Coordinates of N, CA and C in Angstrom, one line a residue:
G1 N -5.9 16.6 4.9 CA -6.4 15.2 4.9 C -5.2 14.5 5.7
R2 N -5.6 13.4 6.2 CA -4.6 12.3 6.8 C -5.1 11.1 6.9
L3 N -4.1 10.2 6.8 CA -4.3 8.8 7.0 C -4.6 8.5 8.7
M4 N -5.5 7.7 9.1 CA -5.9 7.7 10.4 C -4.9 6.9 11.3
R5 N -4.5 7.2 12.4 CA -3.7 6.1 13.2 C -4.4 5.5 14.2
R6 N -5.5 5.0 13.8 CA -6.2 4.1 14.6 C -6.9 3.0 13.8
T7 N -7.0 1.9 14.4 CA -7.3 0.6 13.6 C -8.8 0.6 13.3
V8 N -9.2 0.5 11.9 CA -10.5 0.5 11.6 C -11.0 -0.9 11.2
A9 N -12.2 -1.1 11.6 CA -12.8 -2.4 11.5 C -13.0 -2.9 9.9
P10 N -12.7 -4.2 9.7 CA -13.0 -4.6 8.4 C -14.4 -4.3 7.7
A11 N -15.4 -4.3 8.4 CA -16.8 -4.2 8.2 C -16.8 -2.6 7.5
Q12 N -16.2 -1.6 8.2 CA -16.1 -0.2 7.9 C -15.6 0.0 6.5
L13 N -14.4 -0.7 6.2 CA -13.8 -0.7 5.0 C -14.8 -1.2 3.9
C14 N -15.4 -2.4 4.3 CA -16.2 -2.9 3.3 C -17.5 -2.1 2.9
A15 N -18.0 -1.4 4.0 CA -19.0 -0.2 3.7 C -18.5 0.8 2.8
L16 N -17.2 1.2 3.0 CA -16.8 2.3 2.3 C -16.4 1.7 0.8
Q17 N -16.1 0.6 0.6 CA -15.9 0.1 -0.7 C -17.2 0.1 -1.5
Q18 N -18.2 0.0 -1.0 CA -19.8 0.0 -1.7 C -19.9 1.4 -2.1
K19 N -19.0 2.6 -1.7 CA -19.3 4.1 -2.0 C -18.4 4.4 -3.1
P20 N -18.3 4.1 -4.3 CA -17.4 4.4 -5.4 C -16.6 6.0 -5.1
D21 N -17.5 6.8 -4.7 CA -17.1 8.3 -4.5 C -16.2 8.2 -3.2
C22 N -16.1 7.4 -2.4 CA -15.2 7.2 -1.2 C -14.0 6.4 -1.3
V23 N -13.9 5.9 -2.6 CA -12.7 5.0 -2.9 C -11.6 5.8 -3.6
R24 N -10.4 5.6 -3.1 CA -9.1 6.0 -4.2 C -8.4 5.1 -4.3
N25 N -7.8 4.7 -5.5 CA -6.9 3.8 -5.6 C -5.5 4.5 -5.9
I26 N -4.3 3.9 -5.3 CA -3.0 4.3 -5.3 C -2.2 3.3 -5.6
C27 N -1.3 3.4 -6.8 CA -0.3 2.6 -7.1 C 1.2 3.1 -7.0
I28 N 2.0 2.5 -6.3 CA 3.4 3.1 -6.2 C 4.2 2.5 -7.4
L29 N 4.8 3.4 -8.0 CA 5.5 2.9 -9.3 C 6.7 3.6 -9.1
A30 N 7.9 2.8 -9.2 CA 9.1 3.5 -9.3 C 10.3 2.3 -9.5
H31 N 11.5 2.7 -10.0 CA 12.5 1.5 -10.4 C 12.9 1.1 -9.0
V32 N 13.8 0.1 -9.0 CA 14.5 -0.6 -7.9 C 15.2 0.5 -7.1
D33 N 15.2 0.4 -5.8 CA 15.9 1.4 -5.0 C 15.4 2.5 -4.9
Y34 N 14.3 2.9 -5.3 CA 13.7 4.4 -5.1 C 12.7 4.5 -4.0
G35 N 12.7 3.4 -3.1 CA 11.9 3.8 -1.6 C 10.4 3.4 -1.7
K36 N 10.3 2.6 -2.5 CA 8.6 2.1 -2.6 C 8.3 1.4 -1.4
P37 N 9.0 0.4 -0.8 CA 8.8 -0.4 0.3 C 8.7 0.9 1.5
T38 N 9.5 1.8 1.6 CA 9.6 2.6 2.8 C 8.3 3.3 2.7
L39 N 7.8 3.9 1.5 CA 6.6 4.8 1.5 C 5.6 3.7 1.8
A40 N 5.5 2.8 1.3 CA 4.3 1.9 1.6 C 4.3 1.4 2.9
D41 N 5.4 1.3 3.7 CA 5.3 0.8 5.0 C 4.9 2.1 5.9
S42 N 5.3 3.4 5.4 CA 4.7 4.5 6.2 C 3.4 4.8 6.0
L43 N 2.8 4.4 4.9 CA 1.3 4.6 4.6 C 0.5 3.4 5.7
V44 N 1.1 2.3 5.7 CA 0.5 1.1 6.3 C 0.8 1.5 7.9
A45 N 1.8 2.2 8.3 CA 2.0 2.5 9.6 C 1.0 3.6 10.2
S46 N 0.7 4.3 9.2 CA -0.4 5.5 9.6 C -1.7 4.8 9.9
N47 N -2.1 3.7 9.4 CA -3.1 3.0 9.7 C -3.0 2.2 11.0
G48 N -1.9 2.2 11.7 CA -1.8 1.4 12.9 C -1.5 -0.1 12.7
V49 N -1.2 -0.4 11.4 CA -1.1 -1.9 10.8 C 0.3 -2.2 11.6
I50 N 1.3 -1.3 11.3 CA 2.5 -1.8 11.9 C 3.1 -0.5 12.8
S51 N 4.1 -0.5 13.5 CA 4.6 0.5 14.3 C 5.3 1.3 13.1
S52 N 5.1 2.6 13.5 CA 5.9 3.6 12.8 C 7.5 3.5 12.9
R53 N 7.8 3.0 14.0 CA 9.3 2.8 14.2 C 9.9 1.8 13.2
L54 N 9.0 0.9 12.7 CA 9.4 -0.2 11.8 C 9.2 0.1 10.1
A55 N 8.6 1.3 10.1 CA 8.5 1.8 8.6 C 9.8 1.9 8.1
G56 N 9.9 1.4 6.9 CA 11.2 1.4 6.1 C 12.1 0.3 6.3
K57 N 11.6 -0.4 7.5 CA 12.6 -1.4 7.8 C 11.9 -2.9 7.6
L58 N 10.6 -2.9 7.9 CA 9.8 -4.1 8.0 C 9.6 -4.6 6.5
R59 N 9.3 -3.8 5.6 CA 9.0 -4.2 4.2 C 7.6 -5.0 4.2
Y60 N 6.8 -4.4 4.9 CA 5.5 -5.3 5.0 C 4.9 -5.8 4.0
M61 N 4.8 -5.0 2.7 CA 4.1 -5.2 1.7 C 4.7 -6.5 0.8
D62 N 6.0 -6.5 1.3 CA 6.9 -7.8 0.6 C 6.7 -9.1 1.7
S63 N 5.6 -9.6 1.4 CA 5.3 -10.7 2.3 C 6.0 -12.0 2.0
R64 N 6.5 -12.2 0.9 CA 7.1 -13.5 0.6 C 8.5 -13.6 1.0
E65 N 8.8 -14.8 1.6 CA 10.0 -15.0 2.2 C 11.1 -14.6 1.4
D66 N 11.1 -15.2 0.0 CA 12.3 -14.7 -0.9 C 12.3 -13.1 -1.1
E67 N 11.1 -12.4 -1.0 CA 11.5 -11.0 -1.1 C 12.0 -10.3 0.2
Q68 N 11.9 -10.7 1.3 CA 12.3 -10.4 2.6 C 13.9 -10.8 2.5
I69 N 14.3 -11.9 2.1 CA 15.5 -12.2 2.1 C 16.4 -11.3 1.1
R70 N 15.9 -11.4 -0.1 CA 16.6 -10.7 -1.0 C 16.5 -9.1 -1.1
G71 N 15.6 -8.6 -0.1 CA 15.3 -7.1 0.0 C 14.9 -6.5 -1.3
I72 N 14.2 -7.2 -2.1 CA 13.5 -6.6 -3.3 C 12.0 -7.1 -3.5
T73 N 11.2 -6.3 -4.1 CA 9.8 -6.6 -4.4 C 9.7 -7.4 -5.6
M74 N 9.3 -8.7 -5.4 CA 9.2 -9.5 -6.7 C 7.9 -9.8 -7.3
K75 N 6.5 -9.2 -6.3 CA 5.3 -9.6 -6.7 C 4.5 -8.4 -6.1
S76 N 3.7 -7.9 -7.1 CA 2.8 -6.8 -6.6 C 2.0 -7.1 -5.6
S77 N 1.6 -6.2 -4.6 CA 0.8 -6.4 -3.6 C -0.2 -5.3 -3.0
A78 N -1.1 -5.6 -2.4 CA -2.2 -4.5 -2.3 C -2.7 -4.5 -0.8
I79 N -3.1 -3.3 -0.2 CA -3.8 -3.3 1.2 C -4.8 -2.1 1.0
A80 N -6.0 -2.4 1.8 CA -7.0 -1.4 1.9 C -6.5 -0.5 3.1
L81 N -6.5 0.9 3.0 CA -6.3 1.7 4.2 C -7.5 2.7 4.2
H82 N -7.5 3.2 5.6 CA -8.7 4.3 5.9 C -8.0 5.6 5.8
F83 N -8.6 6.6 5.1 CA -8.1 7.9 5.2 C -9.5 8.8 5.5
E84 N -9.1 10.2 6.2 CA -10.2 10.9 6.4 C -9.7 12.4 6.2
Q85 N -10.6 13.1 5.5 CA -10.3 14.6 5.1 C -11.8 15.2 5.1
A86 N -11.5 16.3 6.0 CA -12.6 17.2 6.3 C -13.9 16.5 6.6
G87 N -13.7 15.5 7.7 CA -14.6 14.8 8.2 C -15.3 13.6 7.2
K88 N -14.7 13.4 6.0 CA -15.3 12.5 5.2 C -14.4 11.4 5.1
E89 N -14.8 10.1 5.2 CA -14.0 8.7 5.1 C -13.8 8.3 3.6
F90 N -12.6 7.9 3.4 CA -12.2 7.1 2.3 C -11.6 5.9 2.2
L91 N -11.8 4.9 1.4 CA -11.1 3.8 1.2 C -9.8 4.0 0.4
V92 N -8.6 3.8 0.8 CA -7.6 3.8 0.1 C -7.0 2.5 -0.4
N93 N -7.1 2.0 -1.6 CA -6.6 0.8 -2.1 C -5.1 1.0 -2.6
L94 N -4.3 0.8 -1.7 CA -2.8 0.9 -2.2 C -2.3 -0.4 -2.7
V95 N -1.6 -0.3 -3.9 CA -0.9 -1.4 -4.5 C 0.6 -0.9 -4.6
A96 N 1.4 -1.9 -4.2 CA 2.9 -1.5 -4.2 C 3.4 -2.5 -5.3
S97 N 4.0 -2.0 -6.5 CA 4.3 -2.8 -7.5 C 5.7 -3.1 -7.5
R98 N 6.2 -4.0 -8.2 CA 7.8 -4.2 -8.1 C 8.6 -3.2 -9.0
G99 N 9.7 -3.3 -8.7 CA 10.6 -2.3 -9.4 C 11.5 -3.1 -10.1
H100 N 11.9 -3.2 -11.4 CA 12.7 -3.8 -12.2 C 12.9 -3.3 -13.3
V101 N 14.1 -3.7 -14.0 CA 14.3 -3.0 -15.5 C 13.1 -3.5 -16.4
D102 N 12.6 -4.7 -16.3 CA 11.5 -5.2 -17.3 C 10.2 -5.4 -16.3
F103 N 9.6 -4.4 -15.8 CA 8.4 -4.5 -14.9 C 7.2 -4.0 -15.6
S104 N 7.3 -3.5 -16.8 CA 5.9 -2.9 -17.4 C 4.8 -3.9 -17.4
S105 N 4.7 -4.9 -17.8 CA 3.6 -5.9 -17.8 C 2.9 -5.9 -16.4
E106 N 3.5 -6.0 -15.4 CA 3.2 -6.4 -14.0 C 2.4 -5.0 -13.5
V107 N 3.3 -3.9 -13.9 CA 2.7 -2.5 -13.5 C 1.5 -2.2 -14.3
S108 N 1.5 -2.5 -15.5 CA 0.2 -2.3 -16.2 C -0.9 -3.2 -15.7
T109 N -0.6 -4.5 -15.2 CA -2.0 -5.2 -14.7 C -2.1 -4.6 -13.4
A110 N -1.2 -4.4 -12.5 CA -1.7 -3.6 -11.3 C -2.3 -2.4 -11.5
V111 N -2.0 -1.4 -12.3 CA -2.7 -0.1 -12.4 C -4.1 -0.5 -13.2
H112 N -4.3 -1.4 -13.9 CA -5.7 -1.8 -14.4 C -6.5 -2.7 -13.6
A113 N -6.1 -3.1 -12.5 CA -6.8 -4.1 -11.7 C -7.9 -3.4 -10.8

């Protein structure tokens, strides 16, 4: 399987969302400085949302200005991505959590959402 390198219409993602067997939820969990934004950027780039050259540099999921300035994820964020395997399409809900010494409550919230 692979994430598609083409733009998918929002309506197509909404249609996949209505099929629970086609939905996959992924949450990136790790401590500070373990590459969560780089992994998230790579997955987002694979859907054509950002350039693959910017993956790991852009910190796309860190959308708040203070996150960009400080270079740390302070708030969990999510994005829907398209994935295809053996001709079957999937909606991948990607959640990027923050990494911190005491981030267990936010991680629990993100995982249970």
